mmCIF file of C-alpha atoms and ligand atoms in Angstrom:
data_model
loop_
_atom_site.group_PDB
_atom_site.id
_atom_site.type_symbol
_atom_site.label_atom_id
_atom_site.label_comp_id
_atom_site.label_asym_id
_atom_site.label_seq_id
_atom_site.Cartn_x
_atom_site.Cartn_y
_atom_site.Cartn_z
ATOM 1 C CA UNK Z 17 0.076 -0.264 -0.192
ATOM 2 C CA UNK Z 18 1.484 3.385 -0.813
ATOM 3 C CA UNK Z 19 1.958 6.270 1.214
ATOM 4 C CA UNK Z 20 -1.053 7.924 -1.033
ATOM 5 C CA UNK Z 21 -3.346 5.300 0.019
ATOM 6 C CA UNK Z 22 -2.571 5.802 3.761
ATOM 7 C CA UNK Z 23 -3.096 9.109 3.493
ATOM 8 C CA UNK Z 24 -6.227 8.587 1.527
ATOM 9 C CA UNK Z 25 -7.930 6.705 4.424
ATOM 10 C CA UNK Z 26 -6.565 8.824 7.136
ATOM 11 C CA UNK Z 27 -8.724 11.667 5.321
ATOM 12 C CA UNK Z 28 -11.853 9.240 4.823
ATOM 13 C CA UNK Z 29 -12.119 8.286 8.335
ATOM 14 C CA UNK Z 30 -11.249 12.138 9.496
ATOM 15 C CA UNK Z 31 -14.404 13.645 6.817
ATOM 16 C CA UNK Z 32 -16.560 10.632 7.963
ATOM 17 C CA UNK Z 33 -15.750 10.996 12.181
ATOM 18 C CA UNK Z 34 -16.725 14.504 11.539
ATOM 19 C CA UNK Z 35 -20.374 13.172 10.362
ATOM 20 C CA UNK Z 36 -20.896 11.387 13.657
ATOM 21 C CA UNK Z 37 -23.281 12.689 16.329
ATOM 22 C CA UNK Z 38 -23.206 9.506 18.625
ATOM 23 C CA UNK Z 39 -21.159 7.380 20.408
ATOM 24 C CA UNK Z 40 -22.278 4.262 18.884
ATOM 25 C CA UNK Z 41 -21.297 6.008 15.671
ATOM 26 C CA UNK Z 42 -18.304 6.796 16.640
ATOM 27 C CA UNK Z 43 -17.765 2.897 17.876
ATOM 28 C CA UNK Z 44 -18.649 1.585 14.727
ATOM 29 C CA UNK Z 45 -16.647 3.880 12.656
ATOM 30 C CA UNK Z 46 -13.709 2.746 15.233
ATOM 31 C CA UNK Z 47 -14.295 -0.884 14.185
ATOM 32 C CA UNK Z 48 -14.582 0.053 10.321
ATOM 33 C CA UNK Z 49 -10.962 1.908 10.533
ATOM 34 C CA UNK Z 50 -9.419 -0.136 13.144
ATOM 35 C CA UNK Z 51 -11.073 -2.805 13.423
ATOM 36 C CA UNK Z 52 -9.230 -6.676 12.805
ATOM 37 C CA UNK Z 53 -10.776 -6.240 9.260
ATOM 38 C CA UNK Z 54 -9.753 -2.767 8.558
ATOM 39 C CA UNK Z 55 -7.494 -1.483 5.638
ATOM 40 C CA UNK Z 56 -5.012 0.095 8.108
ATOM 41 C CA UNK Z 57 -4.651 -3.274 10.069
ATOM 42 C CA UNK Z 58 -4.680 -5.228 6.957
ATOM 43 C CA UNK Z 59 -1.094 -3.251 6.090
ATOM 44 C CA UNK Z 60 0.187 -4.115 9.270
ATOM 45 C CA UNK Z 61 -0.341 -7.537 8.883
ATOM 46 C CA UNK Z 62 1.022 -7.634 5.342
ATOM 47 C CA UNK Z 63 4.744 -6.412 7.137
ATOM 48 C CA UNK Z 64 6.034 -9.635 7.750
ATOM 49 C CA UNK Z 65 6.226 -10.351 3.910
ATOM 50 C CA UNK Z 66 8.248 -6.760 3.090
ATOM 51 C CA UNK Z 67 11.536 -6.551 2.853
ATOM 52 C CA UNK Z 68 13.801 -4.147 5.550
ATOM 53 C CA UNK Z 69 13.535 -0.782 4.488
ATOM 54 C CA UNK Z 70 10.143 -1.302 2.925
ATOM 55 C CA UNK Z 71 8.782 -2.950 6.150
ATOM 56 C CA UNK Z 72 10.109 -0.158 8.199
ATOM 57 C CA UNK Z 73 8.167 2.711 6.170
ATOM 58 C CA UNK Z 74 5.197 1.183 5.521
ATOM 59 C CA UNK Z 75 5.210 0.236 9.102
ATOM 60 C CA UNK Z 76 5.857 3.525 10.544
ATOM 61 C CA UNK Z 77 3.089 5.150 8.033
ATOM 62 C CA UNK Z 78 0.293 2.646 9.235
ATOM 63 C CA UNK Z 79 1.396 2.899 13.078
ATOM 64 C CA UNK Z 80 1.027 6.832 12.708
ATOM 65 C CA UNK Z 81 -2.133 6.530 10.730
ATOM 66 C CA UNK Z 82 -3.397 3.819 13.396
ATOM 67 C CA UNK Z 83 -2.791 6.575 16.284
ATOM 68 C CA UNK Z 84 -4.285 9.290 13.963
ATOM 69 C CA UNK Z 85 -7.836 7.795 13.482
ATOM 70 C CA UNK Z 86 -7.474 6.464 17.367
ATOM 71 C CA UNK Z 87 -6.757 10.233 18.343
ATOM 72 C CA UNK Z 88 -9.613 11.630 15.789
ATOM 73 C CA UNK Z 89 -12.354 9.235 17.353
ATOM 74 C CA UNK Z 90 -11.435 10.128 20.872
ATOM 75 C CA UNK Z 91 -11.147 13.997 20.388
ATOM 76 C CA UNK Z 92 -14.739 13.846 18.056
ATOM 77 C CA UNK Z 93 -16.330 11.184 21.660
ATOM 78 C CA UNK Z 94 -15.191 13.803 23.726
ATOM 79 C CA UNK Z 95 -16.946 17.121 21.731
ATOM 80 C CA UNK Z 96 -20.053 15.056 21.720
ATOM 81 C CA UNK Z 97 -19.785 15.065 25.591
ATOM 82 C CA UNK Z 98 -19.962 11.099 25.832
ATOM 83 C CA UNK Z 99 -18.539 9.341 28.886
ATOM 84 C CA UNK Z 100 -21.054 6.492 27.826
ATOM 85 C CA UNK Z 101 -18.475 4.776 25.646
ATOM 86 C CA UNK Z 102 -16.623 1.650 27.397
ATOM 87 C CA UNK Z 103 -13.309 3.775 26.491
ATOM 88 C CA UNK Z 104 -14.507 6.536 29.545
ATOM 89 C CA UNK Z 105 -13.763 9.396 27.396
ATOM 90 C CA UNK Z 106 -14.612 12.420 28.840
ATOM 91 C CA UNK Z 107 -13.745 10.859 32.801
ATOM 92 C CA UNK Z 108 -11.714 13.640 34.239
ATOM 93 C CA UNK Z 109 -8.621 11.749 36.008
ATOM 94 C CA UNK Z 110 -7.319 14.615 37.707
ATOM 95 C CA UNK Z 111 -10.444 15.373 39.871
ATOM 96 C CA UNK Z 112 -10.154 14.599 43.630
ATOM 97 C CA UNK Z 113 -11.064 11.043 44.592
ATOM 98 C CA UNK Z 114 -13.898 10.727 46.770
ATOM 99 C CA UNK Z 115 -13.236 9.725 50.614
ATOM 100 C CA UNK Z 116 -15.557 7.436 51.864
ATOM 101 C CA UNK Z 117 -16.248 7.638 55.874
ATOM 102 C CA UNK Z 118 -14.793 4.892 57.837
ATOM 103 C CA UNK Z 119 -15.852 3.199 60.719
ATOM 104 C CA UNK Z 120 -13.799 2.936 63.738
ATOM 105 C CA UNK Z 121 -14.155 0.894 67.026
ATOM 106 C CA UNK Z 122 -15.758 2.066 70.053
ATOM 107 C CA UNK Z 123 -12.846 3.058 72.206
ATOM 108 C CA UNK Z 124 -14.198 0.746 75.132
ATOM 109 C CA UNK Z 125 -14.409 -1.928 72.643
ATOM 110 C CA UNK Z 126 -10.979 -1.596 71.306
ATOM 111 C CA UNK Z 127 -9.808 -1.440 75.159
ATOM 112 C CA UNK Z 128 -11.484 -4.406 75.970
ATOM 113 C CA UNK Z 129 -9.899 -6.461 72.892
ATOM 114 C CA UNK Z 130 -6.341 -5.282 73.273
ATOM 115 C CA UNK Z 131 -6.860 -6.345 76.892
ATOM 116 C CA UNK Z 132 -8.267 -9.963 75.949
ATOM 117 C CA UNK Z 133 -5.318 -10.315 73.559
ATOM 118 C CA UNK Z 134 -2.810 -9.843 76.437
ATOM 119 C CA UNK Z 135 -4.400 -12.506 78.572
ATOM 120 C CA UNK Z 136 -5.110 -14.716 75.221
ATOM 121 C CA UNK Z 137 -1.367 -14.638 75.209
ATOM 122 C CA UNK Z 138 -0.906 -15.884 78.338
ATOM 123 C CA UNK Z 139 -2.802 -18.798 77.902
ATOM 124 C CA UNK Z 140 -6.302 -17.336 79.064
ATOM 125 C CA UNK Z 141 -9.716 -18.839 77.319
ATOM 126 C CA UNK Z 142 -12.488 -16.290 76.592
ATOM 127 C CA UNK Z 143 -16.160 -16.594 78.181
ATOM 128 C CA UNK Z 144 -19.475 -14.619 78.446
ATOM 129 C CA UNK Z 145 -22.084 -14.628 80.978
ATOM 130 C CA UNK Z 146 -25.615 -13.272 80.723
ATOM 131 C CA UNK Z 147 -26.067 -9.953 81.518
ATOM 132 C CA UNK Z 148 -29.441 -10.280 83.340
ATOM 133 C CA UNK Z 149 -28.123 -12.974 86.215
ATOM 134 C CA UNK Z 150 -30.159 -14.085 89.283
ATOM 135 C CA UNK Z 151 -29.560 -13.212 92.980
ATOM 136 C CA UNK Z 152 -27.715 -16.880 93.532
ATOM 137 C CA UNK Z 153 -25.098 -16.280 90.513
ATOM 138 C CA UNK Z 154 -24.362 -12.745 91.270
ATOM 139 C CA UNK Z 155 -24.368 -12.898 95.023
ATOM 140 C CA UNK Z 156 -25.236 -16.011 97.040
ATOM 141 C CA UNK Z 157 -22.724 -18.285 95.515
ATOM 142 C CA UNK Z 158 -20.331 -15.639 95.488
ATOM 143 C CA UNK Z 159 -20.470 -15.408 99.423
ATOM 144 C CA UNK Z 160 -22.256 -12.582 100.169
ATOM 145 C CA UNK Z 161 -23.873 -12.984 103.461
ATOM 146 C CA UNK Z 162 -28.228 -12.710 102.840
ATOM 147 C CA UNK Z 163 -28.139 -8.928 104.238
ATOM 148 C CA UNK Z 164 -25.052 -7.456 102.161
ATOM 149 C CA UNK Z 165 -25.625 -4.021 101.780
ATOM 150 C CA UNK Z 166 -24.423 -4.206 98.004
ATOM 151 C CA UNK Z 167 -27.363 -6.485 97.306
ATOM 152 C CA UNK Z 168 -29.618 -3.613 98.464
ATOM 153 C CA UNK Z 169 -32.415 -1.986 95.852
ATOM 154 C CA UNK Z 170 -30.331 0.757 96.382
ATOM 155 C CA UNK Z 171 -27.306 -0.336 94.692
ATOM 156 C CA UNK Z 172 -28.871 -3.072 92.175
ATOM 157 C CA UNK Z 173 -30.930 -3.308 89.531
ATOM 158 C CA UNK Z 174 -33.704 -5.944 90.288
ATOM 159 C CA UNK Z 175 -35.796 -6.719 87.230
ATOM 160 C CA UNK Z 176 -37.967 -9.008 88.980
ATOM 161 C CA UNK Z 177 -37.718 -11.057 92.529
ATOM 162 C CA UNK Z 178 -34.697 -13.312 91.895
ATOM 163 C CA UNK Z 179 -33.418 -11.514 89.204
ATOM 164 C CA UNK Z 180 -31.067 -8.510 88.477
ATOM 165 C CA UNK Z 181 -28.871 -6.915 86.203
ATOM 166 C CA UNK Z 182 -25.666 -8.418 86.727
ATOM 167 C CA UNK Z 183 -23.586 -5.540 89.152
ATOM 168 C CA UNK Z 184 -20.272 -7.540 88.623
ATOM 169 C CA UNK Z 185 -18.973 -9.960 85.840
ATOM 170 C CA UNK Z 186 -17.941 -12.246 88.760
ATOM 171 C CA UNK Z 187 -20.963 -14.374 88.305
ATOM 172 C CA UNK Z 188 -19.302 -15.956 84.947
ATOM 173 C CA UNK Z 189 -16.977 -17.341 87.784
ATOM 174 C CA UNK Z 190 -19.811 -19.673 89.031
ATOM 175 C CA UNK Z 191 -21.159 -20.807 85.999
ATOM 176 C CA UNK Z 192 -18.061 -21.751 84.397
ATOM 177 C CA UNK Z 193 -16.820 -23.414 87.335
ATOM 178 C CA UNK Z 194 -20.187 -25.558 87.415
ATOM 179 C CA UNK Z 195 -19.318 -26.132 83.514
ATOM 180 C CA UNK Z 196 -16.002 -27.821 83.516
ATOM 181 C CA UNK Z 197 -13.254 -29.073 86.251
ATOM 182 C CA UNK Z 198 -10.154 -27.406 86.778
ATOM 183 C CA UNK Z 199 -7.883 -26.437 85.631
ATOM 184 C CA UNK Z 200 -9.609 -23.376 84.219
ATOM 185 C CA UNK Z 201 -7.953 -20.291 83.338
ATOM 186 C CA UNK Z 202 -10.778 -17.465 81.785
ATOM 187 C CA UNK Z 203 -11.012 -14.132 81.188
ATOM 188 C CA UNK Z 204 -14.711 -12.414 80.760
ATOM 189 C CA UNK Z 205 -15.610 -9.295 79.957
ATOM 190 C CA UNK Z 206 -18.990 -7.838 79.770
ATOM 191 C CA UNK Z 207 -21.474 -5.063 80.862
ATOM 192 C CA UNK Z 208 -22.379 -4.332 84.744
ATOM 193 C CA UNK Z 209 -24.808 -2.244 86.175
ATOM 194 C CA UNK Z 210 -25.132 -0.793 89.444
ATOM 195 C CA UNK Z 211 -27.550 2.140 90.034
ATOM 196 C CA UNK Z 212 -25.357 4.764 91.402
ATOM 197 C CA UNK Z 213 -25.348 8.433 91.276
ATOM 198 C CA UNK Z 214 -24.283 9.322 87.835
ATOM 199 C CA UNK Z 215 -21.563 11.864 87.348
ATOM 200 C CA UNK Z 216 -18.025 12.243 85.967
ATOM 201 C CA UNK Z 217 -16.608 9.040 87.569
ATOM 202 C CA UNK Z 218 -19.406 6.556 87.630
ATOM 203 C CA UNK Z 219 -22.144 5.572 85.503
ATOM 204 C CA UNK Z 220 -25.150 3.256 85.709
ATOM 205 C CA UNK Z 221 -23.336 0.769 83.369
ATOM 206 C CA UNK Z 222 -19.931 0.055 82.476
ATOM 207 C CA UNK Z 223 -17.568 -2.731 81.516
ATOM 208 C CA UNK Z 224 -15.258 -5.116 83.521
ATOM 209 C CA UNK Z 225 -13.216 -7.764 82.482
ATOM 210 C CA UNK Z 226 -12.926 -10.863 84.907
ATOM 211 C CA UNK Z 227 -10.196 -13.333 85.202
ATOM 212 C CA UNK Z 228 -9.704 -16.215 87.116
ATOM 213 C CA UNK Z 229 -7.388 -19.364 87.207
ATOM 214 C CA UNK Z 230 -7.931 -22.565 89.387
ATOM 215 C CA UNK Z 231 -5.851 -26.092 89.639
ATOM 216 C CA UNK Z 232 -3.750 -27.638 92.091
ATOM 217 C CA UNK Z 233 -1.467 -25.343 93.654
ATOM 218 C CA UNK Z 234 -2.459 -21.852 92.746
ATOM 219 C CA UNK Z 235 -0.900 -18.847 94.637
ATOM 220 C CA UNK Z 236 -0.940 -15.255 95.440
ATOM 221 C CA UNK Z 237 2.255 -15.257 93.538
ATOM 222 C CA UNK Z 238 0.882 -16.747 90.448
ATOM 223 C CA UNK Z 239 -1.789 -13.790 90.196
ATOM 224 C CA UNK Z 240 0.896 -11.229 90.942
ATOM 225 C CA UNK Z 241 3.340 -12.364 88.335
ATOM 226 C CA UNK Z 242 -0.125 -12.205 85.721
ATOM 227 C CA UNK Z 243 -1.309 -8.910 86.599
ATOM 228 C CA UNK Z 244 2.369 -7.290 86.508
ATOM 229 C CA UNK Z 245 2.749 -9.090 83.259
ATOM 230 C CA UNK Z 246 -0.508 -7.610 81.906
ATOM 231 C CA UNK Z 247 0.298 -3.906 83.394
ATOM 232 C CA UNK Z 248 3.587 -3.603 81.683
ATOM 233 C CA UNK Z 249 2.736 -5.040 78.573
ATOM 234 C CA UNK Z 250 -0.437 -2.852 78.650
ATOM 235 C CA UNK Z 251 0.976 0.541 79.753
ATOM 236 C CA UNK Z 252 4.504 0.041 79.741
ATOM 237 C CA UNK Z 253 7.391 -1.802 81.199
ATOM 238 C CA UNK Z 254 8.606 1.425 83.796
ATOM 239 C CA UNK Z 255 4.899 0.557 85.442
ATOM 240 C CA UNK Z 256 5.017 -0.186 89.012
ATOM 241 C CA UNK Z 257 2.344 -2.276 91.162
ATOM 242 C CA UNK Z 258 0.850 -1.865 94.455
ATOM 243 C CA UNK Z 259 -1.271 -4.271 95.968
ATOM 244 C CA UNK Z 260 -3.451 -3.008 99.259
ATOM 245 C CA UNK Z 261 -5.495 -5.090 100.928
ATOM 246 C CA UNK Z 262 -8.926 -4.703 101.010
ATOM 247 C CA UNK Z 263 -12.337 -6.783 101.030
ATOM 248 C CA UNK Z 264 -14.588 -9.010 98.757
ATOM 249 C CA UNK Z 265 -17.317 -11.562 99.701
ATOM 250 C CA UNK Z 266 -15.582 -13.897 97.012
ATOM 251 C CA UNK Z 267 -11.719 -13.732 97.535
ATOM 252 C CA UNK Z 268 -9.359 -14.127 100.580
ATOM 253 C CA UNK Z 269 -6.994 -12.327 101.419
ATOM 254 C CA UNK Z 270 -8.311 -9.545 98.867
ATOM 255 C CA UNK Z 271 -6.595 -6.577 97.427
ATOM 256 C CA UNK Z 272 -6.857 -3.587 95.433
ATOM 257 C CA UNK Z 273 -4.294 -2.990 93.075
ATOM 258 C CA UNK Z 274 -2.853 0.361 91.909
ATOM 259 C CA UNK Z 275 -0.142 0.866 89.304
ATOM 260 C CA UNK Z 276 2.122 3.793 89.248
ATOM 261 C CA UNK Z 277 0.836 6.677 87.492
ATOM 262 C CA UNK Z 278 2.198 6.386 83.842
ATOM 263 C CA UNK Z 279 1.383 10.437 83.280
ATOM 264 C CA UNK Z 280 3.502 11.596 86.043
ATOM 265 C CA UNK Z 281 6.067 8.580 86.613
ATOM 266 C CA UNK Z 282 4.874 8.687 89.902
ATOM 267 C CA UNK Z 283 6.025 11.997 90.997
ATOM 268 C CA UNK Z 284 2.317 13.136 91.459
ATOM 269 C CA UNK Z 285 -0.176 15.111 89.095
ATOM 270 C CA UNK Z 286 -3.927 15.740 88.194
ATOM 271 C CA UNK Z 287 -4.680 12.186 86.830
ATOM 272 C CA UNK Z 288 -3.627 10.699 90.183
ATOM 273 C CA UNK Z 289 -4.867 13.180 92.002
ATOM 274 C CA UNK Z 290 -1.108 13.990 93.342
ATOM 275 C CA UNK Z 291 -0.860 10.395 94.689
ATOM 276 C CA UNK Z 292 1.318 9.053 92.273
ATOM 277 C CA UNK Z 293 -0.901 6.015 92.254
ATOM 278 C CA UNK Z 294 -3.797 4.545 90.265
ATOM 279 C CA UNK Z 295 -6.451 2.153 91.045
ATOM 280 C CA UNK Z 296 -7.193 -0.388 88.388
ATOM 281 C CA UNK Z 297 -8.554 -3.470 89.889
ATOM 282 C CA UNK Z 298 -9.854 -5.916 92.314
ATOM 283 C CA UNK Z 299 -8.695 -9.132 93.498
ATOM 284 C CA UNK Z 300 -7.842 -12.210 95.925
ATOM 285 C CA UNK Z 301 -7.573 -15.936 96.333
ATOM 286 C CA UNK Z 302 -11.216 -17.620 95.531
ATOM 287 C CA UNK Z 303 -12.647 -17.669 98.549
ATOM 288 C CA UNK Z 304 -13.072 -21.543 100.205
ATOM 289 C CA UNK Z 305 -17.032 -20.782 100.560
ATOM 290 C CA UNK Z 306 -17.127 -20.365 96.769
ATOM 291 C CA UNK Z 307 -15.470 -23.574 95.956
ATOM 292 C CA UNK Z 308 -17.828 -25.219 97.891
ATOM 293 C CA UNK Z 309 -21.085 -23.676 96.109
ATOM 294 C CA UNK Z 310 -19.780 -25.197 93.044
ATOM 295 C CA UNK Z 311 -18.698 -28.762 95.178
ATOM 296 C CA UNK Z 312 -15.061 -28.137 94.206
ATOM 297 C CA UNK Z 313 -12.782 -29.492 97.113
ATOM 298 C CA UNK Z 314 -10.969 -26.485 98.497
ATOM 299 C CA UNK Z 315 -8.553 -28.871 99.903
ATOM 300 C CA UNK Z 316 -7.395 -30.025 96.667
ATOM 301 C CA UNK Z 317 -7.814 -26.792 94.391
ATOM 302 C CA UNK Z 318 -6.801 -23.318 94.779
ATOM 303 C CA UNK Z 319 -7.261 -20.016 92.458
ATOM 304 C CA UNK Z 320 -7.435 -16.553 91.798
ATOM 305 C CA UNK Z 321 -9.817 -13.916 90.596
ATOM 306 C CA UNK Z 322 -9.463 -10.641 89.560
ATOM 307 C CA UNK Z 323 -12.073 -8.058 88.181
ATOM 308 C CA UNK Z 324 -10.809 -4.993 86.322
ATOM 309 C CA UNK Z 325 -12.682 -1.635 85.430
ATOM 310 C CA UNK Z 326 -12.867 -1.335 81.411
ATOM 311 C CA UNK Z 327 -13.794 2.297 81.398
ATOM 312 C CA UNK Z 328 -11.255 3.222 84.339
ATOM 313 C CA UNK Z 329 -8.488 1.934 82.214
ATOM 314 C CA UNK Z 330 -9.822 3.441 79.166
ATOM 315 C CA UNK Z 331 -10.060 6.773 80.968
ATOM 316 C CA UNK Z 332 -6.099 6.605 82.186
ATOM 317 C CA UNK Z 333 -4.635 5.381 79.256
ATOM 318 C CA UNK Z 334 -6.604 7.970 77.111
ATOM 319 C CA UNK Z 335 -6.893 10.341 79.339
ATOM 320 C CA UNK Z 336 -10.560 11.231 79.596
ATOM 321 C CA UNK Z 337 -11.961 13.088 82.160
ATOM 322 C CA UNK Z 338 -15.712 11.941 81.938
ATOM 323 C CA UNK Z 339 -16.514 8.306 81.764
ATOM 324 C CA UNK Z 340 -20.069 9.491 80.157
ATOM 325 C CA UNK Z 341 -18.499 10.333 76.931
ATOM 326 C CA UNK Z 342 -18.232 6.669 76.106
ATOM 327 C CA UNK Z 343 -22.211 6.646 76.635
ATOM 328 C CA UNK Z 344 -23.139 9.914 74.472
ATOM 329 C CA UNK Z 345 -21.648 8.416 71.639
ATOM 330 C CA UNK Z 346 -20.944 11.681 70.506
ATOM 331 C CA UNK Z 347 -19.295 11.496 66.970
ATOM 332 C CA UNK Z 348 -16.464 14.116 67.659
ATOM 333 C CA UNK Z 349 -15.517 12.390 70.223
ATOM 334 C CA UNK Z 350 -16.025 8.859 68.762
ATOM 335 C CA UNK Z 351 -13.822 9.977 65.997
ATOM 336 C CA UNK Z 352 -10.888 10.624 67.946
ATOM 337 C CA UNK Z 353 -9.947 6.734 68.739
HETATM 338 N N1 LIG T 3 -16.122 -8.281 91.061
HETATM 339 C C1 LIG T 3 -15.399 -7.267 91.934
HETATM 340 C C2 LIG T 3 -15.971 -5.529 91.785
HETATM 341 O O1 LIG T 3 -16.958 -5.761 90.668
HETATM 342 C C3 LIG T 3 -14.114 -7.312 91.553
HETATM 343 C C4 LIG T 3 -13.235 -8.178 91.856
HETATM 344 C C5 LIG T 3 -13.566 -9.536 91.243
HETATM 345 C C6 LIG T 3 -12.770 -8.895 92.884
HETATM 346 C C7 LIG T 3 -12.632 -10.533 91.751
HETATM 347 C C8 LIG T 3 -12.055 -9.919 93.288
HETATM 348 C C9 LIG T 3 -11.845 -10.739 92.526
HETATM 349 O O2 LIG T 3 -15.952 -4.869 92.294
#
C-alpha cells in the first residue's frame, strides 16, 4: 500500500468521523477503520511479507495512521460529551477522589480487645455470661451474706424478685465452675450495672473484665505475676504495681491494685490526684466458700480471681476525664480513636 493510499484512508476517516453525532456511530467507525478487518490492520499484518527498508517505512506510516484515527475518534467522542462509551472518554481523572467515611471501633471495644489479647497470649480462654442474672449467681454463690448492702435495691437494678442486672462479671466464675473441672483459666469481658449517682466518675452501666485461674497449688504469687505482666504489656515496662489489702466476699485474702501513674511517673499530677498511684482492679484468692458452692474441694484446688474496670483503664490510657463520654456516642468524641 502506498503513502497516498494510507493518507487517503486517514482523510476518509477524518471526514466520516466529523459527521458522527453519537457514541455508537463513533464505535462503528472504530471497527471500520481500526478493527480486525480494517485496511490499516491489513497493512500491519502484511508487513511480515515486505523486506527490510520497505517494512520499516510502511510500518511506520500505518502506525501513525492508526494513532491519528484513534485520536480523531477520541476527540470527536469527547466533543459529543460522551463519557458513555466503554472507553470512558470524558472522565476527568484529575478531579480529587471521593473519601468514604471510615468506621471505627468504640474506644471501650478497642480497650477490651487489647486487654483480652494480652491475657489470651498468657493462655486464658474467653467466656461470656448473661447480663440478666439471678441473685444466686450474682451474690449467693459468691459468698455475699443475705443482708449484704450490695444486695439492696439502692445499689442493684432488680428486674424481678430473684433476677437482676449483674453488678459485676464475677457470676461468670460460678457459671464456668459449674460447667467444667480445673484447670480453668478464663477471662470474661462484659457489661455490668449499678444504680449509682451518675457523675464524671460513675455511670449506671460499665464494662469489666473478670479473670480467674483454678488448679492445684495456685498461689498469690501466680496472681501477682500475671497482673504485673499484664500491666507492663499494656501500660509500659516502667509501670510499678502496688497491692493494698482489701475485702471482697468471694476472695480471701483480697487486694486492690494500683499502678504507678504513667503520666507523671509517680511524682504526682492531676490525673493521679497527686498520689502517684492509680487504682485499676480488685483481686484475691478465691474463697473456699465459693468452691463449696460449686462442689470443688477447697483442700484440692486453689485459685485466684481479679476484676478490672474497663472504662477506668481507658480513661487513664487516653486521658479522658468524664466517663459519660463513652456512652453519649458523640461522633466528635468517637472519631478521635
Ligand atoms: N467483682 C469485684 C467488683 O466488681 C472485682 C473483683 C473480681 C474482686 C474478682 C476480686 C476478684 O468490684
